[in-house]
Short mmCIF file of C-alpha atoms and ligand atoms in Angstrom, two decimals:
data_model
loop_
_atom_site.label_atom_id
_atom_site.label_comp_id
_atom_site.label_asym_id
_atom_site.label_seq_id
_atom_site.Cartn_x
_atom_site.Cartn_y
_atom_site.Cartn_z
CA MET A 73 127.57 31.75 -9.40
CA SER A 74 124.60 32.62 -7.21
CA LYS A 75 125.02 29.50 -5.13
CA GLN A 76 123.49 29.86 -1.67
CA ARG A 77 126.15 29.83 1.01
CA ALA A 78 125.61 29.67 4.78
CA LYS A 79 125.84 33.02 6.53
CA LEU A 80 128.54 33.73 9.08
CA VAL A 81 128.45 36.63 11.55
CA VAL A 82 131.56 37.29 13.66
CA GLY A 83 132.01 39.89 16.37
CA ASN A 84 135.39 41.61 16.63
CA TRP A 85 135.50 43.07 20.12
CA LYS A 86 138.80 44.83 19.42
CA MET A 87 140.40 46.01 22.70
CA HIS A 88 137.18 46.18 24.68
CA GLY A 89 135.75 44.23 27.57
CA ARG A 90 136.35 43.26 31.17
CA LEU A 91 135.45 40.01 32.90
CA ALA A 92 132.15 41.11 34.38
CA GLU A 93 130.74 42.80 31.30
CA ASN A 94 132.02 40.01 29.04
CA ALA A 95 130.10 37.44 31.07
CA THR A 96 126.87 39.32 30.64
CA LEU A 97 127.45 39.84 26.93
CA LEU A 98 128.55 36.26 26.17
CA GLN A 99 125.68 34.72 28.07
CA ALA A 100 123.12 36.97 26.41
CA VAL A 101 124.51 36.33 22.95
CA ALA A 102 124.75 32.55 23.48
CA GLN A 103 121.21 32.42 24.71
CA GLY A 104 119.80 34.71 22.03
CA ALA A 105 121.62 32.94 19.22
CA SER A 106 120.30 29.56 20.31
CA ALA A 107 116.82 30.70 19.36
CA LEU A 108 117.78 31.73 15.83
CA PRO A 109 116.78 29.49 12.97
CA GLY A 110 118.61 28.81 9.79
CA ASP A 111 121.93 27.93 8.33
CA LEU A 112 123.74 30.54 10.39
CA ARG A 113 127.15 30.44 12.04
CA VAL A 114 128.10 32.93 14.76
CA GLY A 115 131.51 33.71 16.24
CA VAL A 116 133.23 36.19 18.54
CA CYS A 117 136.88 37.24 18.47
CA VAL A 118 137.86 38.37 21.95
CA PRO A 119 141.05 39.85 23.43
CA SER A 120 143.40 36.90 24.17
CA PRO A 121 143.20 37.16 27.99
CA TYR A 122 139.49 36.37 27.75
CA LEU A 123 139.81 33.20 25.69
CA ALA A 124 139.35 30.98 28.74
CA GLN A 125 136.24 32.93 29.67
CA ALA A 126 134.85 32.57 26.17
CA GLN A 127 135.59 28.85 26.28
CA SER A 128 133.85 28.31 29.60
CA LEU A 129 130.79 30.39 28.73
CA LEU A 130 130.35 29.40 25.07
CA ALA A 131 131.20 25.69 25.10
CA GLY A 132 128.11 23.79 24.05
CA SER A 133 126.51 26.88 22.47
CA ARG A 134 126.25 27.52 18.73
CA ILE A 135 128.85 30.28 19.03
CA VAL A 136 132.50 29.70 18.17
CA TRP A 137 135.31 31.94 19.42
CA GLY A 138 138.75 33.12 18.54
CA VAL A 139 141.31 35.91 18.58
CA GLN A 140 142.04 39.09 16.64
CA ASP A 141 145.67 38.40 15.70
CA VAL A 142 148.36 35.76 16.13
CA SER A 143 152.14 35.69 15.96
CA ALA A 144 153.91 34.84 12.72
CA PHE A 145 155.92 32.31 14.78
CA THR A 146 154.85 29.08 16.46
CA HIS A 147 156.93 29.62 19.64
CA GLY A 148 160.17 31.19 20.81
CA ALA A 149 161.69 34.39 22.14
CA TYR A 150 159.00 36.79 20.90
CA THR A 151 158.01 38.73 24.00
CA GLY A 152 154.36 39.62 24.15
CA GLU A 153 153.26 37.50 21.21
CA VAL A 154 150.52 34.88 21.23
CA ALA A 155 151.01 31.84 18.99
CA ALA A 156 148.21 30.12 17.10
CA PRO A 157 148.69 26.74 18.88
CA MET A 158 148.17 28.53 22.23
CA VAL A 159 144.85 29.78 21.00
CA VAL A 160 143.87 26.24 20.04
CA ASP A 161 144.43 25.19 23.67
CA PHE A 162 141.35 27.23 24.57
CA GLY A 163 139.02 25.54 22.12
CA ALA A 164 139.10 28.46 19.71
CA SER A 165 138.46 28.02 16.01
CA LEU A 166 138.88 31.54 14.56
CA ALA A 167 141.72 34.03 14.18
CA ILE A 168 141.45 37.38 12.43
CA VAL A 169 144.57 38.29 10.45
CA GLY A 170 145.49 41.48 8.64
CA HIS A 171 142.89 43.74 10.19
CA SER A 172 143.43 47.26 8.87
CA GLU A 173 144.12 48.49 12.40
CA ARG A 174 147.07 46.09 12.59
CA ARG A 175 148.25 46.97 9.08
CA ALA A 176 148.09 50.69 9.97
CA TYR A 177 149.12 50.87 13.63
CA HIS A 178 151.48 47.90 13.78
CA ARG A 179 152.87 48.25 10.28
CA GLU A 180 151.88 44.75 9.25
CA SER A 181 152.90 44.13 5.65
CA ALA A 182 151.01 42.01 3.15
CA GLU A 183 153.85 39.49 3.44
CA LEU A 184 153.49 39.27 7.23
CA VAL A 185 149.72 38.86 6.93
CA ALA A 186 150.30 35.97 4.52
CA VAL A 187 152.72 34.26 6.94
CA LYS A 188 150.28 34.70 9.82
CA THR A 189 147.55 33.14 7.70
CA GLN A 190 149.80 30.11 7.19
CA ARG A 191 150.44 29.79 10.94
CA VAL A 192 146.70 29.97 11.64
CA LEU A 193 145.93 27.26 9.09
CA GLU A 194 148.74 25.01 10.35
CA ALA A 195 147.26 25.23 13.84
CA GLY A 196 143.90 24.07 12.49
CA LEU A 197 142.15 27.41 13.01
CA THR A 198 140.11 29.30 10.42
CA PRO A 199 141.77 32.58 9.44
CA ILE A 200 139.56 35.58 8.74
CA VAL A 201 141.78 37.51 6.33
CA CYS A 202 140.88 41.20 6.23
CA VAL A 203 141.34 43.38 3.16
CA GLY A 204 140.22 46.93 2.47
CA GLU A 205 141.07 50.23 0.88
CA THR A 206 141.45 53.68 2.43
CA LEU A 207 139.30 56.62 1.35
CA GLU A 208 142.19 58.07 -0.65
CA GLU A 209 142.66 54.78 -2.46
CA ARG A 210 138.95 54.54 -3.27
CA GLU A 211 138.84 58.11 -4.53
CA ALA A 212 141.87 57.41 -6.69
CA GLY A 213 140.00 54.49 -8.27
CA ALA A 214 142.44 51.99 -6.79
CA THR A 215 140.04 49.86 -4.71
CA GLU A 216 140.29 46.69 -6.80
CA GLN A 217 144.02 47.00 -7.17
CA VAL A 218 144.50 47.41 -3.40
CA VAL A 219 142.19 44.65 -2.20
CA GLY A 220 143.25 42.37 -5.07
CA THR A 221 146.90 42.70 -4.13
CA GLN A 222 146.16 42.17 -0.43
CA LEU A 223 144.26 38.97 -1.23
CA ASP A 224 146.71 37.70 -3.82
CA GLU A 225 149.65 38.02 -1.41
CA VAL A 226 147.88 35.59 0.90
CA LEU A 227 146.65 33.21 -1.80
CA ALA A 228 150.11 32.99 -3.35
CA LYS A 229 151.43 31.34 -0.18
CA LEU A 230 148.65 28.78 0.14
CA SER A 231 147.85 25.49 -1.54
CA VAL A 232 144.42 25.27 -3.12
CA GLN A 233 143.28 23.03 -0.24
CA ASP A 234 144.43 25.57 2.36
CA ALA A 235 143.02 28.50 0.41
CA ALA A 236 139.62 26.78 0.49
CA ARG A 237 139.75 26.92 4.33
CA ILE A 238 140.04 30.69 4.70
CA VAL A 239 137.38 33.33 5.30
CA VAL A 240 137.88 36.75 3.70
CA ALA A 241 136.52 39.98 5.20
CA TYR A 242 136.20 43.07 3.04
CA GLU A 243 136.48 46.03 5.39
CA PRO A 244 136.81 49.40 3.69
CA VAL A 245 138.96 51.45 6.08
CA TRP A 246 136.74 54.51 5.62
CA ALA A 247 133.73 52.55 6.89
CA ILE A 248 135.29 51.16 10.07
CA GLY A 249 134.02 52.80 13.23
CA THR A 250 132.80 55.81 11.28
CA GLY A 251 129.09 55.02 11.18
CA LYS A 252 129.38 55.32 7.39
CA SER A 253 128.90 51.86 5.93
CA ALA A 254 129.59 51.05 2.32
CA THR A 255 126.31 50.86 0.43
CA SER A 256 125.17 47.37 -0.41
CA GLU A 257 125.99 48.09 -4.08
CA GLN A 258 129.52 49.25 -3.26
CA ALA A 259 130.15 46.26 -1.04
CA GLN A 260 128.66 43.76 -3.50
CA ALA A 261 130.82 45.12 -6.32
CA VAL A 262 134.02 44.57 -4.33
CA HIS A 263 132.84 41.18 -3.09
CA ALA A 264 132.12 40.05 -6.66
CA PHE A 265 135.63 41.15 -7.62
CA LEU A 266 137.15 39.28 -4.65
CA ARG A 267 135.08 36.22 -5.54
CA SER A 268 136.56 36.23 -9.04
CA ARG A 269 140.10 36.41 -7.60
CA LEU A 270 139.33 33.50 -5.29
CA ALA A 271 137.89 31.49 -8.19
CA ALA A 272 141.06 32.12 -10.16
CA LYS A 273 142.96 30.24 -7.44
CA GLY A 274 140.78 27.16 -7.92
CA ALA A 275 137.17 26.07 -8.15
CA GLU A 276 137.27 24.86 -4.52
CA VAL A 277 138.23 28.36 -3.38
CA ALA A 278 135.43 30.25 -5.11
CA ASP A 279 132.92 29.63 -2.36
CA VAL A 280 134.91 30.63 0.71
CA PRO A 281 132.84 32.92 2.94
CA LEU A 282 133.21 36.61 2.10
CA LEU A 283 132.23 38.84 5.01
CA TYR A 284 131.58 42.57 4.91
CA GLY A 285 132.78 44.73 7.80
CA GLY A 286 132.50 48.45 8.48
CA SER A 287 129.66 50.07 10.42
CA VAL A 288 127.31 47.10 10.14
CA LYS A 289 124.30 47.84 12.32
CA PRO A 290 120.88 46.28 12.85
CA GLU A 291 119.48 48.87 10.42
CA ASN A 292 121.69 48.02 7.44
CA ALA A 293 122.60 44.37 8.04
CA GLU A 294 119.81 42.67 6.14
CA GLU A 295 120.25 44.80 3.03
CA LEU A 296 123.98 43.99 3.01
CA PHE A 297 123.45 40.28 3.69
CA ARG A 298 120.97 40.03 0.81
CA GLN A 299 123.73 40.68 -1.71
CA PRO A 300 124.71 37.50 -3.56
CA ASP A 301 128.41 37.68 -2.69
CA ILE A 302 128.07 38.90 0.91
CA ASP A 303 128.08 35.82 3.11
CA GLY A 304 127.87 37.62 6.44
CA GLY A 305 129.61 40.25 8.49
CA LEU A 306 132.57 41.10 10.69
CA ILE A 307 131.07 43.34 13.32
CA GLY A 308 133.00 45.80 15.48
CA GLY A 309 131.15 48.29 17.66
CA ALA A 310 127.76 46.62 17.35
CA SER A 311 129.18 43.31 18.61
CA LEU A 312 129.65 44.87 22.06
CA LYS A 313 125.90 45.29 22.55
CA ASP A 314 124.01 42.04 22.87
CA GLN A 315 120.79 43.38 21.39
CA ASP A 316 122.52 44.89 18.36
CA PHE A 317 124.71 41.86 17.71
CA LEU A 318 121.75 39.52 18.01
CA ALA A 319 119.68 41.73 15.70
CA ILE A 320 122.46 41.48 13.11
CA CYS A 321 122.58 37.69 13.54
CA LYS A 322 118.81 37.63 13.14
CA ALA A 323 119.08 39.60 9.90
CA ALA A 324 121.51 36.99 8.58
CA ALA A 325 119.22 34.16 9.64
CA ALA A 326 116.29 35.89 7.94
CA VAL A 327 118.15 36.13 4.65
CA VAL A 328 119.14 32.46 4.79
CA GLY A 329 115.60 31.56 5.71
CA VAL A 330 114.13 33.34 2.69
CA ALA A 331 116.74 32.43 0.13
CA GLY A 332 117.49 28.89 1.33
P1 LIG B 458 132.81 48.69 13.14
O1 LIG B 458 131.69 47.67 12.98
O2 LIG B 458 132.90 49.25 14.51
O3 LIG B 458 132.78 49.70 12.04
O4 LIG B 458 134.18 47.85 12.96
C1 LIG B 458 134.33 47.01 11.88
C2 LIG B 458 135.56 46.22 12.08
O5 LIG B 458 136.66 46.73 12.01
C3 LIG B 458 135.39 44.77 12.37
O6 LIG B 458 136.61 44.10 12.27
#
């Protein structure tokens, strides 16, 4: 199963950015990415108020855009929520669901994450479904059980055709924003496990992109992206700096270029 898949690098800005600095960042990234060779896809997930800005500055570039969460409902009396079809109105194509920060700080259950994934797919967007274990869970030897259950809850609600449209991001909670990335061996081991769970759903699902997230930096990106089951990255802090984000995209392009 060492089939070569295209690399995908997505920035997750989290709750950062203002109009002026976003403009500088988006323009620099769009311009820098245009020069990159290879079978590489690049995306940014911005705070919802900046979707229109992303649309106007990224349209026509190789960069796609999206959001970091959506409502589990399509419309209605849900004050403060943003529905997936609204996101589509701004030309977006991506929506992160189940980020560990939402699971932890907003008490999102595995069931809710699965429903949100369905809403995202129904709207025609690509969901980036995040899974990951805490440090305590890893130390207790429960990593596979935790990420396997998180993934299975989502897969159970999807047809094989819909499951083949998702992207999965493995983000160990202990590696997010800590500067302490998983080693490439640790990440590859979990990715291989997730790949086997995806394959169990159906042959068409086995090759969905599997991104690694958690302290990806220009210095460690290429080593991570070289792993056979790591198809790219979901980048937090480093996606806020154009040079760092572009260096990470370049690392992905280099791996595709060599292996392709
Ligand atoms: P950092 O890259 O800042 O560790 O964040 C990773 C992340 O949570 C991306 O979704």
